Each structure stands twice: as structure tokens, then as C-alpha cells.
Coordinates of C-alpha atoms in Angstrom, one line a residue:
M192 CA 59.0 -43.9 -27.1
G193 CA 59.0 -43.0 -23.5
I194 CA 58.1 -45.0 -20.3
L195 CA 55.0 -43.4 -19.8
E196 CA 54.0 -43.6 -23.7
R197 CA 55.0 -47.1 -23.7
A198 CA 53.2 -48.3 -21.2
M199 CA 49.7 -46.7 -22.3
W200 CA 50.3 -48.1 -25.7
K201 CA 51.1 -51.9 -23.8
L202 CA 47.4 -50.7 -21.6
S203 CA 45.2 -50.0 -24.0
N204 CA 46.1 -52.6 -26.8
T205 CA 46.2 -56.3 -24.6
P206 CA 43.1 -58.1 -24.5
D207 CA 40.8 -57.5 -21.3
P208 CA 41.5 -60.6 -19.4
F209 CA 37.7 -61.0 -18.0
I210 CA 36.3 -60.4 -21.3
D211 CA 35.8 -64.5 -21.5
K212 CA 35.0 -64.4 -18.3
S213 CA 31.7 -62.3 -17.6
P214 CA 28.6 -64.0 -18.9
K215 CA 27.2 -61.1 -20.1
L216 CA 29.2 -60.5 -22.8
L217 CA 28.9 -63.9 -24.1
A218 CA 27.4 -63.0 -27.7
T219 CA 29.5 -59.4 -27.6
P220 CA 31.7 -59.6 -30.4
S221 CA 35.8 -60.5 -30.4
Q222 CA 36.6 -57.5 -32.3
V223 CA 35.8 -54.4 -30.3
P224 CA 37.7 -51.2 -30.9
V225 CA 39.0 -49.7 -27.8
P226 CA 39.9 -45.9 -28.0
T227 CA 43.5 -45.6 -27.8
F228 CA 45.5 -42.4 -25.4
I229 CA 47.9 -40.1 -27.3
L230 CA 49.7 -38.1 -24.8
P231 CA 51.5 -35.2 -25.7
S232 CA 54.8 -35.6 -27.7
A233 CA 57.8 -33.4 -25.9
H234 CA 58.3 -30.9 -28.9
S235 CA 54.1 -30.3 -27.9
S236 CA 54.2 -29.8 -24.0
A237 CA 55.0 -26.1 -24.2
S238 CA 51.4 -25.6 -25.3
S239 CA 49.9 -28.0 -22.8
S240 CA 49.4 -24.7 -20.1
A241 CA 47.4 -22.9 -23.9
S242 CA 44.9 -26.3 -24.3
S243 CA 44.4 -26.3 -20.5
L244 CA 43.6 -22.7 -20.4
S245 CA 41.6 -22.9 -23.3
S246 CA 39.5 -25.5 -22.1
A247 CA 36.8 -23.9 -20.0
S248 CA 35.6 -22.2 -23.2
S249 CA 36.1 -25.6 -24.9
F250 CA 32.9 -26.5 -22.8
W251 CA 31.2 -23.7 -23.0
M252 CA 31.2 -23.5 -26.8
S253 CA 32.0 -26.9 -28.7
P254 CA 29.2 -28.8 -30.0
A255 CA 30.0 -31.5 -28.5
P256 CA 28.2 -35.0 -29.5
S257 CA 24.8 -35.8 -28.0
R258 CA 22.5 -38.6 -28.2
W259 CA 19.3 -35.9 -28.6
S260 CA 18.6 -33.5 -31.2
L261 CA 17.6 -30.1 -31.0
R262 CA 14.7 -30.9 -34.2
C263 CA 12.6 -28.7 -32.4
L264 CA 15.1 -25.6 -33.3
P265 CA 15.9 -24.1 -36.9
S266 CA 18.8 -25.5 -38.2
S267 CA 20.6 -22.7 -37.6
I268 CA 20.6 -23.2 -33.8
R269 CA 21.3 -26.8 -33.9
N270 CA 24.7 -26.7 -35.8
N271 CA 26.0 -23.9 -33.7
V272 CA 24.4 -24.6 -30.1
S273 CA 25.3 -27.4 -27.9
K274 CA 23.6 -29.7 -25.1
R275 CA 25.6 -28.4 -22.9
Q276 CA 24.6 -24.6 -24.1
V277 CA 21.2 -25.3 -23.6
A278 CA 21.5 -27.3 -20.4
V279 CA 22.9 -24.0 -18.8
V280 CA 20.0 -22.0 -20.4
F281 CA 17.8 -24.0 -18.7
C282 CA 19.5 -24.2 -15.3
L283 CA 19.1 -20.3 -15.2
L284 CA 15.4 -20.0 -16.3
L285 CA 14.3 -22.5 -14.0
A286 CA 16.1 -20.4 -11.1
L287 CA 14.6 -17.2 -12.3
I288 CA 11.5 -18.9 -12.0
I289 CA 11.4 -20.3 -8.9
W290 CA 13.0 -16.9 -7.7
V291 CA 10.3 -14.4 -8.9
I292 CA 7.6 -17.0 -8.3
P293 CA 5.6 -15.6 -5.0
Q294 CA 5.4 -18.8 -2.6
P295 CA 1.2 -20.4 -2.2
G296 CA -1.1 -18.3 -0.1
T297 CA -1.5 -20.9 2.2
W298 CA 2.5 -21.0 2.7
R299 CA 2.8 -17.6 3.7
H300 CA 0.0 -17.7 5.5
R301 CA 0.8 -20.2 8.1
V302 CA 4.2 -18.2 8.5
V303 CA 2.3 -15.2 9.5
H304 CA 0.4 -16.9 12.4
I305 CA 3.5 -18.9 13.9
T306 CA 5.7 -15.8 13.8
M307 CA 3.1 -13.3 15.5
Q308 CA 3.6 -13.5 19.3
Q309 CA 1.3 -10.4 19.5
S310 CA -2.5 -10.7 21.1
V311 CA -4.0 -9.4 18.1
S312 CA -4.7 -11.1 15.6
N313 CA -4.0 -8.1 12.3
P314 CA -0.2 -6.2 12.2
Y315 CA -2.4 -3.6 9.8
Q316 CA -4.5 -2.0 11.8
V317 CA -7.3 -3.5 9.4
L318 CA -10.9 -2.4 10.2
R319 CA -13.5 -3.8 8.1
P320 CA -17.1 -2.2 8.4
V321 CA -19.6 -5.2 8.0
T322 CA -22.0 -5.3 5.0
Q323 CA -25.2 -6.2 4.0
E324 CA -23.8 -8.5 0.6
P325 CA -22.9 -11.8 1.1
V326 CA -20.1 -12.8 2.6
T327 CA -19.1 -15.5 0.3
K328 CA -17.8 -14.3 -3.3
K329 CA -16.1 -16.5 -5.4
H330 CA -13.4 -13.8 -6.6
A331 CA -14.0 -11.3 -4.1
P332 CA -11.1 -9.4 -3.3
D333 CA -8.8 -10.1 -0.2
P334 CA -7.4 -7.1 0.9
L335 CA -5.7 -8.2 4.0
R336 CA -4.0 -10.7 2.2
W337 CA -3.4 -8.2 -0.8
L338 CA -0.9 -6.3 2.2
Q339 CA 0.1 -9.6 3.8
H340 CA 1.9 -10.8 0.5
N341 CA 2.3 -6.6 -1.4
S342 CA 3.4 -5.1 1.7
G343 CA 7.8 -4.4 2.3
N344 CA 7.8 -2.1 -0.2
R345 CA 7.4 -4.6 -3.1
F346 CA 6.6 -2.5 -5.4
A347 CA 8.8 0.2 -4.8
E348 CA 11.1 2.4 -7.5
K349 CA 14.1 2.1 -5.3
S350 CA 13.5 -2.0 -4.4
T351 CA 15.9 -4.8 -4.7
L352 CA 13.3 -6.5 -7.3
G353 CA 14.7 -4.0 -9.8
L354 CA 12.9 -4.5 -13.6
L355 CA 10.9 -7.4 -11.7
K356 CA 9.2 -5.5 -9.4
S357 CA 6.4 -4.9 -12.2
L358 CA 5.4 -8.7 -12.4
P359 CA 2.1 -9.8 -12.0
S360 CA 1.7 -10.7 -7.9
L361 CA -1.2 -12.6 -6.4
G362 CA -3.0 -12.6 -10.0
H363 CA -3.2 -8.6 -10.1
H364 CA -2.3 -6.3 -12.7
S365 CA 1.7 -5.5 -12.8
A366 CA 1.4 -2.1 -14.2
K367 CA 2.0 0.9 -12.4
P368 CA -1.3 2.8 -11.4
R369 CA -1.8 6.4 -13.2
A370 CA -2.3 8.3 -9.9
A371 CA -1.3 11.2 -8.8
L372 CA -1.0 13.3 -5.6
I373 CA -3.5 16.4 -5.6
S374 CA -3.1 19.5 -3.6
L375 CA -5.1 23.0 -4.5
V376 CA -2.9 25.5 -3.2
R377 CA -1.7 28.8 -3.1
N378 CA 1.2 30.7 -2.8
S379 CA 1.0 31.8 0.5
E380 CA 0.2 28.6 1.4
L381 CA 4.2 27.4 0.3
P382 CA 5.4 26.6 4.0
G383 CA 2.7 24.3 5.0
L384 CA 2.7 22.7 1.8
V385 CA 6.4 22.2 1.8
Q386 CA 5.9 20.9 5.5
S387 CA 2.7 18.3 4.0
M388 CA 5.5 17.1 1.0
R389 CA 8.7 16.6 3.0
Q390 CA 6.6 14.1 5.4
L391 CA 5.3 12.5 2.7
E392 CA 7.7 12.3 0.9
Y393 CA 9.7 11.0 3.5
R394 CA 7.2 8.2 4.8
W395 CA 5.7 7.0 1.5
N396 CA 6.5 8.6 -2.0
Q397 CA 10.3 8.5 -2.4
N398 CA 9.8 5.1 -2.8
Y399 CA 7.0 4.9 -5.2
N400 CA 7.9 8.6 -7.4
Y401 CA 3.9 9.3 -7.8
P402 CA 3.5 12.5 -9.4
W403 CA 2.2 15.8 -7.8
I404 CA -0.2 18.1 -9.5
F405 CA -0.9 21.5 -7.4
F406 CA -4.1 23.4 -8.4
N407 CA -4.2 27.5 -7.8
D408 CA -6.9 29.8 -9.3
E409 CA -4.0 32.3 -10.3
P410 CA -0.2 31.5 -11.2
F411 CA 2.3 29.8 -9.3
S412 CA 5.4 31.7 -8.1
D413 CA 8.8 30.7 -9.9
E414 CA 9.5 30.4 -5.5
F415 CA 6.9 28.4 -5.2
K416 CA 7.7 25.7 -8.4
A417 CA 11.7 25.9 -7.3
A418 CA 11.0 25.1 -3.2
T419 CA 8.5 22.2 -4.3
S420 CA 10.2 20.7 -7.3
N421 CA 13.1 20.2 -5.2
L422 CA 11.3 18.4 -2.0
T423 CA 10.6 15.2 -4.9
S424 CA 12.1 13.1 -7.7
A425 CA 8.7 12.8 -9.2
K426 CA 7.2 15.0 -11.6
C427 CA 5.9 18.1 -11.0
Y428 CA 2.5 19.6 -12.3
Y429 CA 1.3 23.6 -11.9
E430 CA -2.3 24.1 -12.7
I431 CA -4.6 26.7 -12.7
V432 CA -8.3 26.3 -12.1
P433 CA -10.5 27.5 -14.6
K434 CA -12.3 31.0 -14.0
D435 CA -15.6 29.1 -14.9
H436 CA -15.1 26.9 -12.0
W437 CA -13.4 29.4 -9.6
S438 CA -16.8 32.1 -10.2
L439 CA -20.5 32.8 -9.1
P440 CA -22.8 30.7 -11.4
D441 CA -25.3 32.6 -13.3
W442 CA -27.6 30.9 -11.9
I443 CA -27.3 32.4 -8.0
D444 CA -28.8 35.5 -6.5
E445 CA -25.7 38.2 -5.8
G446 CA -27.8 39.8 -2.8
R447 CA -29.0 36.9 -1.5
F448 CA -25.8 35.0 -1.4
M449 CA -24.0 38.3 0.1
N450 CA -26.5 37.9 2.9
S451 CA -25.8 34.4 3.5
L452 CA -21.8 35.1 4.1
E453 CA -23.1 37.6 6.7
Y454 CA -24.7 35.7 8.4
L455 CA -23.1 32.4 8.9
G456 CA -20.3 34.4 9.8
A457 CA -22.3 36.0 12.3
I458 CA -23.5 32.9 14.2
G459 CA -19.9 31.8 13.6
V460 CA -19.9 28.6 11.2
G461 CA -16.5 27.9 10.2
K462 CA -15.5 30.1 7.5
G463 CA -19.2 30.8 6.2
W464 CA -18.0 34.5 5.6
M465 CA -15.2 33.4 2.8
I466 CA -16.4 33.9 -0.7
S467 CA -13.1 32.3 -1.7
Y468 CA -14.0 29.6 0.7
R469 CA -17.5 28.3 -0.9
H470 CA -15.4 28.3 -4.2
M471 CA -12.9 25.8 -3.0
C472 CA -15.7 23.5 -1.3
R473 CA -17.6 24.1 -5.0
W474 CA -14.2 23.2 -6.5
N475 CA -13.4 20.0 -4.7
S476 CA -17.3 18.2 -4.7
G477 CA -17.9 18.7 -8.7
F478 CA -14.3 20.1 -10.3
F479 CA -11.2 18.8 -9.7
Y480 CA -12.0 15.5 -11.1
K481 CA -12.3 17.1 -14.8
H482 CA -9.7 19.3 -14.8
P483 CA -7.8 18.2 -18.3
R484 CA -4.6 17.6 -15.8
L485 CA -5.7 14.5 -14.5
K486 CA -7.8 13.0 -17.9
D487 CA -4.7 10.8 -17.8
F488 CA -4.6 9.4 -14.5
D489 CA -6.9 7.8 -12.8
W490 CA -6.3 7.3 -8.6
Y491 CA -5.6 10.3 -6.8
W492 CA -4.6 11.5 -3.6
R493 CA -5.5 14.7 -1.5
V494 CA -3.1 16.0 0.3
E495 CA -3.5 20.0 1.7
P496 CA -1.4 22.6 3.4
D497 CA 0.2 22.2 6.8
V498 CA -1.2 18.5 7.6
H499 CA 1.7 15.8 9.0
F500 CA 2.1 12.6 8.3
F501 CA 3.3 10.4 11.3
C502 CA 3.8 6.8 10.1
D503 CA 6.0 5.4 7.2
I504 CA 3.6 3.5 4.6
D505 CA 5.6 0.1 2.9
Y506 CA 3.0 -0.7 0.5
D507 CA 1.8 1.3 -2.7
V508 CA -1.6 3.1 -1.6
F509 CA -2.8 3.0 -5.1
R510 CA -1.9 -0.6 -5.9
F511 CA -3.9 -1.7 -2.9
M512 CA -7.1 0.4 -4.2
R513 CA -7.2 -0.9 -7.3
D514 CA -6.3 -4.3 -7.5
N515 CA -9.3 -4.7 -4.4
N516 CA -11.5 -2.8 -6.0
M517 CA -12.2 0.3 -3.6
K518 CA -13.5 3.6 -4.8
Y519 CA -12.9 5.6 -1.9
G520 CA -10.2 5.5 0.8
F521 CA -10.1 7.6 4.2
N522 CA -9.0 7.4 7.9
M523 CA -10.9 9.8 9.7
N524 CA -15.1 9.9 10.2
I525 CA -16.2 12.3 11.8
L526 CA -19.3 14.7 13.5
D527 CA -19.9 18.2 11.4
D528 CA -22.0 21.1 12.2
A529 CA -25.2 20.6 10.6
R530 CA -25.4 24.6 9.8
S531 CA -23.3 24.9 7.3
F532 CA -25.7 22.6 5.1
P533 CA -28.7 22.7 6.6
S534 CA -31.0 21.9 3.4
L535 CA -28.4 19.7 1.8
W536 CA -30.5 16.2 3.2
S537 CA -33.3 17.1 2.3
R538 CA -32.2 17.7 -1.4
T539 CA -30.1 14.6 -1.4
R540 CA -33.2 12.8 -0.7
S541 CA -35.5 14.0 -3.3
F542 CA -32.7 13.6 -5.8
I543 CA -32.7 10.0 -4.1
N544 CA -36.8 9.5 -5.1
A545 CA -36.0 11.4 -8.6
H546 CA -33.5 9.1 -9.6
P547 CA -33.8 6.0 -7.5
E548 CA -32.4 3.9 -10.8
L549 CA -28.8 5.7 -9.5
I550 CA -28.6 4.6 -6.2
H551 CA -26.0 1.9 -6.3
L552 CA -28.3 -2.0 -5.1
D553 CA -25.9 -2.7 -2.6
A554 CA -25.6 1.3 -0.9
D555 CA -25.9 1.5 3.0
L556 CA -27.4 4.4 3.8
D557 CA -28.7 3.2 7.4
W558 CA -25.4 4.2 8.9
L559 CA -25.6 7.8 7.9
L560 CA -29.5 8.1 9.3
D561 CA -30.7 9.0 12.1
S562 CA -33.8 6.6 13.5
H563 CA -34.5 8.7 16.9
N564 CA -34.5 11.5 14.4
S565 CA -37.0 11.0 11.9
G566 CA -34.7 9.1 10.0
D567 CA -32.9 12.7 8.9
Y568 CA -28.9 12.9 8.2
N569 CA -26.8 12.8 11.3
N570 CA -24.1 15.1 10.0
C571 CA -21.7 12.1 10.1
Q572 CA -18.7 12.8 7.3
F573 CA -15.5 11.1 5.9
F574 CA -12.8 14.0 6.7
S575 CA -11.7 14.8 2.7
N576 CA -8.6 16.4 3.8
F577 CA -7.5 13.1 3.7
E578 CA -9.1 11.1 1.2
I579 CA -7.8 8.5 -1.6
G580 CA -10.1 8.2 -4.5
D581 CA -11.0 6.8 -7.5
L582 CA -11.3 9.6 -10.2
N583 CA -13.6 7.7 -12.0
F584 CA -16.0 6.8 -10.3
F585 CA -16.6 10.5 -9.5
R586 CA -16.3 11.4 -13.3
G587 CA -19.2 8.2 -13.3
E588 CA -23.0 9.2 -14.4
A589 CA -24.5 9.5 -11.0
N590 CA -22.1 11.6 -9.1
E591 CA -22.5 13.8 -11.9
R592 CA -25.7 14.5 -12.1
Y593 CA -25.9 13.9 -8.0
F594 CA -23.4 17.1 -8.2
D595 CA -25.0 19.0 -10.6
W596 CA -28.1 18.7 -8.6
L597 CA -26.8 20.7 -5.4
D598 CA -25.2 22.9 -7.6
R599 CA -28.5 24.1 -9.6
G600 CA -29.8 24.7 -5.8
G601 CA -27.6 26.8 -4.6
G602 CA -26.2 25.1 -1.6
F603 CA -22.7 26.6 -1.9
Y604 CA -23.3 29.6 -1.8
Y605 CA -26.7 30.1 0.0
E606 CA -25.7 27.9 2.2
R607 CA -21.6 26.5 2.5
F608 CA -22.3 23.3 1.7
G609 CA -18.9 21.3 1.8
D610 CA -16.8 18.9 0.0
A611 CA -17.2 16.2 3.2
P612 CA -20.5 15.5 3.4
I613 CA -21.4 15.6 0.2
H614 CA -18.7 12.9 -0.9
T615 CA -19.4 10.7 2.1
L616 CA -23.3 10.8 0.4
S617 CA -22.7 10.7 -3.0
V618 CA -19.8 7.3 -2.2
A619 CA -22.5 5.7 0.5
M620 CA -25.0 6.1 -2.3
F621 CA -23.3 4.8 -5.3
V622 CA -20.6 2.5 -3.8
P623 CA -21.1 -0.6 -1.7
K624 CA -19.2 -0.8 1.7
S625 CA -17.0 -3.7 0.5
E626 CA -15.6 -0.7 -2.0
I627 CA -14.7 1.8 1.0
W628 CA -11.6 1.6 2.8
F629 CA -10.9 2.9 6.6
F630 CA -7.4 3.9 6.6
R631 CA -6.4 2.3 10.2
D632 CA -2.9 2.4 9.4
I633 CA -1.7 6.1 8.1
G634 CA -1.4 8.4 10.3
Y635 CA -2.3 11.9 10.2
Q636 CA -3.5 15.6 11.3
H637 CA -5.0 18.1 10.0
D638 CA -5.8 21.0 12.3
I639 CA -7.4 19.9 15.2
N640 CA -8.0 16.9 14.0
R641 CA -5.6 14.0 14.6
H642 CA -5.4 10.5 14.0
C643 CA -2.8 7.9 15.0
P644 CA -2.7 3.8 14.8
P645 CA -2.1 1.8 17.7
Q646 CA 0.8 -0.9 18.2
S647 CA 3.1 1.5 15.6
S648 CA 5.5 3.0 17.6
H649 CA 7.6 0.9 15.2
R650 CA 7.1 2.9 12.4
C651 CA 4.6 5.6 13.4
S652 CA 5.9 9.1 15.5
C653 CA 2.6 9.8 17.4
D654 CA 0.1 8.7 20.3
P655 CA -2.3 6.4 19.4
T656 CA -5.9 7.6 19.3
S657 CA -9.2 5.4 20.0
V658 CA -11.0 5.3 16.9
D659 CA -13.9 7.7 18.5
E660 CA -10.5 10.7 19.1
N661 CA -12.0 13.3 16.5
F662 CA -16.0 12.7 16.6
Y663 CA -16.6 16.0 18.8
R664 CA -13.7 18.0 17.1
L665 CA -15.9 20.4 15.0
V666 CA -19.2 19.9 16.7
P667 CA -18.2 20.8 20.4
L668 CA -20.2 18.5 22.9
E669 CA -21.8 21.7 24.2
S670 CA -23.5 21.6 20.8
P671 CA -26.8 22.3 21.2
Q672 CA -26.6 20.1 17.6
K673 CA -29.0 16.7 17.6
K674 CA -25.5 14.4 18.7
P675 CA -26.5 10.4 17.0
D676 CA -26.5 7.1 19.5
D677 CA -23.0 6.3 18.5
T678 CA -19.7 7.6 17.4
C679 CA -19.5 7.5 13.4
I680 CA -16.8 5.2 13.0
R681 CA -18.5 3.1 15.1
Q682 CA -21.7 3.6 12.7
F683 CA -19.5 3.2 9.4
L684 CA -17.9 -0.2 11.2
G685 CA -21.4 -1.7 13.0
G686 CA -21.4 -4.8 13.8
K687 CA -19.7 -5.9 17.6
W688 CA -18.6 -1.8 17.6
L689 CA -21.4 -1.2 18.8
D690 CA -21.9 -3.5 21.7
K691 CA -22.4 -2.1 24.2
K692 CA -21.9 -2.8 28.2
E693 CA -24.6 -4.5 30.0
G694 CA -26.7 -2.2 32.2
W695 CA -25.5 1.2 30.8
S696 CA -27.3 3.5 29.0
Q697 CA -27.0 6.9 27.5
E698 CA -28.9 9.1 29.2
G699 CA -27.0 7.3 32.6
E700 CA -23.6 8.3 31.6
R701 CA -24.9 12.1 30.7
A702 CA -26.7 12.5 33.8
F703 CA -23.1 12.1 35.7
G704 CA -21.3 14.7 33.3
G705 CA -20.8 12.2 30.7
D706 CA -20.6 12.4 26.6
G707 CA -22.6 9.0 26.3
Y708 CA -20.2 7.3 24.4
H709 CA -18.1 5.5 26.6
G710 CA -20.2 2.2 27.4
Y711 CA -18.7 0.2 24.2
I712 CA -17.6 -3.0 25.1
M713 CA -14.7 -2.1 22.4
G714 CA -12.5 0.5 23.6
G715 CA -11.6 1.6 20.4
L716 CA -8.2 1.4 20.7
D717 CA -6.5 -2.2 20.9
E718 CA -9.5 -4.5 19.5
L719 CA -8.9 -5.2 16.0
S720 CA -11.2 -6.9 13.9

């Protein structure tokens, strides 16, 4: 026995000199077994390194004695799982829960207000209309709060959250919306569509990978399919519009229709002489949402050829629409040429009288009616070349019956009913204002109509435009058409957006050569609600 071994043996067998002096141990039996330390002998020293190497695995694998029992687990697991293993797994689960669960809304709310150094109180360029509904609803959606918590590409396909991106946030759905980007386009419009796709993919869809669905009244060429499919990693569908959705209905008088083409073309109504344009307006008004390809989808974003998207969009617009119970989204609200649909309002008014039960109880038509023009339609419209909508709303009974009412009257062919004013009137009649969203933050241009949000140079490649920018684009100032008292978007927003400077009058401004729309207190460029 070596010196070290003898010392350890002696230490382990020597009585504790403090036992008899400790009052706490007076009742302790004198014969208390003391554990001994067994040191490896010389012949086992060679295996000591191997034993030390296995210590880590022994710590994890050995079911060391425990003071607590895992009786809640099956015996087959209790016999093979140690308390160390359970403790480690519990710690990992706790860390995962802490990482995944979002902070309480009050924490994030404070962070937003502390870190913002701008005078603008709303970083998301949100302009919400004044509604006629009660302002206090216990479970009403809060779109601004949703944007604060779900921007930054939280639900992007390439997000670092990986599989966790589908977990619920703020009590909303976790599943990805059944949505698609749709475009009615011809083979000859391929260059323009390539531009539109390239910009929207770069600005947004490369992160969200929503499918593209292309519609045409004739088969798509192989060149079209190859060019478009190469611009996106998302799935592409190429569909044909049914013949009965792209042809003259049997109740239309063809002679009267041809006279209408000639007349509207002669007086300069945009595309008033084009037969295909009438088919297009009719299809976009009442048939696109019935196409078999869209039966498995709930949401759509309409994309036209030859348009521009100027801004990076860092949130899922379809999730935004669904989670906040929105039915329709737009980003331009402008005046339309009344010569293309002179009977639209009278037919709409007769529909309302015939079916008052279909009008939503919280519908707001006041912003579309001109009190200084016999309460007639003021010809304002959501510019439907950009629209994000709920397909189930358009499939609903109210919208379907309204479209059939207009279609049977022949307005798409005897006049030139457009899908923009029809969508506008339908949404206004059957949807409360709180479920219509102004996408002020998305920069967009179609032909001469351009929209660019203010204070967005960090994410947009366009010069900011006022909310009133496009009011006169389709109906010039010199047109004799009756103009409403306020611009279309301001009538939609209502409230303080309609407040005028003291002493200003529309007649006075026009007398000095102005257009009568520069007396607002809020200029429309940088004041946000």
C-alpha cells in the first residue's frame, strides 16, 4: 500500500473529533457508516484516461439515484431515463418557449414609441377612414398593432425562424393564406408583364412565394410560359377564360352594341371602341372569381402588365388582410370618366330599392354621393388595376346579385361599364368601411397614375406623392364633368381630411385660376393619422 493509499485509509477510519462536541449530533448514533474512497491500483492506471473520457457520457446516460420518482411516466421510460436527462430536456423546452412566445404587446408598444425620433407618429403610413361604427369593440382587429408585430418579413419563406414561422402570432391564424397573384394578360403583353413580375418578385414575393395565375382568352405560348416561370420560384398556372365569359351574351342587341362602340369612340371615351375591352371589364367585374382555378383560393392580388412597384414590402399582405378581417384593399381612389357609364348609378339605385336587405347595416355610401348634385354618384372609384381582395366576398350572394342586375341591363356593351366603379359600389354597399384598407405604404404606378408614400426613401425608389395626386388623371380640370366638392380619397377618409382653412372657398380659388382643391388644412403629403 502506497503512502497516498495509507493516508486516505487512515482519514476514512478516524473518528470525527467534533462529533462529541456538536450539540446537533447528540442524538446521532455512534455507529455511522462512512463511505470509503477506493483509489485505482497501479495495474489499473493505464485505464484511468479511458474512464475519464467516458465521464461525460456516464453523466448523461447513467440513471443515477434520485430522491424523486417519475411515476407519471411509463415504467419502461422510468427504468431508462435519469433525472439529469429529464432536467436537460426540460431546460431546452423552457428556452424554446421563451424564444418563440412574443413579448407582451405593452412591451413592444413602449419600444416603438421610445425609439422613434420622427415627428410622424405612424411609421407604417396608415391612413384609416372615419367610420360610422362604434369605436370600441372588445375583439376588434388592430391593423397598426398587427403591422408593428408582423413586419420585418416575419413570415417570409426564407425567414431565420425556419419552421417556427408558421406558429401563431398575436392570436392569429398560423396557416399560410390560400392566396395568389392573378393577371389577365395576352401573349403580346409579355414584355410589360415581365417588368411587373420582376419588380413585384424583387420587392415582395421572393420572400413569400405565392403562386401566379395567368388568364388569357387564347392559349399561352411556350415563350410566355418559359419567360414568366423563370422569373419566380413560385408555382405558375396558365388558364383559359371560358368562352361564355368572353363573348357577347345572347340578350345583347348586336346592332345597338356596334352603335355604342362607334359613339363612345367618337367622343373620346378611353378604349370605348374596343370590343375586347368590354369583355375584359365584364370578366373582371363578375367572372374572374368563378374560374375553376381559383376555387381553392381565398385571396387575390391583381397585377397588370407594364406597371411599377416602387417599394420594399416587408410583411405578408395576405396575412394582413385575413388577420384583420379586411375584404378589399386599394392604393388609389380617383375620379372616373362618367361618360363611360351614364346609367350605372340609376341602375344601382334601383337595385338598392329592390334588395334593401342585401345592403350591409354598416355600409357607408355617403362618401360616394354628391349632396350638391341631387345626391347622385360622384364618379369616384377605387383604381382596380391595383387591388387585393377577398374572393369569398365576391362569391357572396350580395355581390353576385348586384353583378347579374347590371349585366342583364346590358351596361357593359350598350355603355362601357368598368370593373373599377362596379367594384367600388359593390364594396361600399356590402362591406363596412372598417374592412376596406388603404395601402398607403405600397408605391405603385399604372400608366399616368402614380402613388408613392411619404417619408419612405429608405425603402422606395420614387418621389412621394400627395394623397390627392391622381384625382384629375382620368378627368382633366378642363373637362365639363361635374366635380365633387372634395377629392375622392379625402371623401373616403373623412374627418379632419376634409377640414378647410379659415376664410377659404372653392369658388374663390377657382376665380383666381386654381382647381379648387388647395384649401385643406392637412396638405396630404406628410400628415398621417
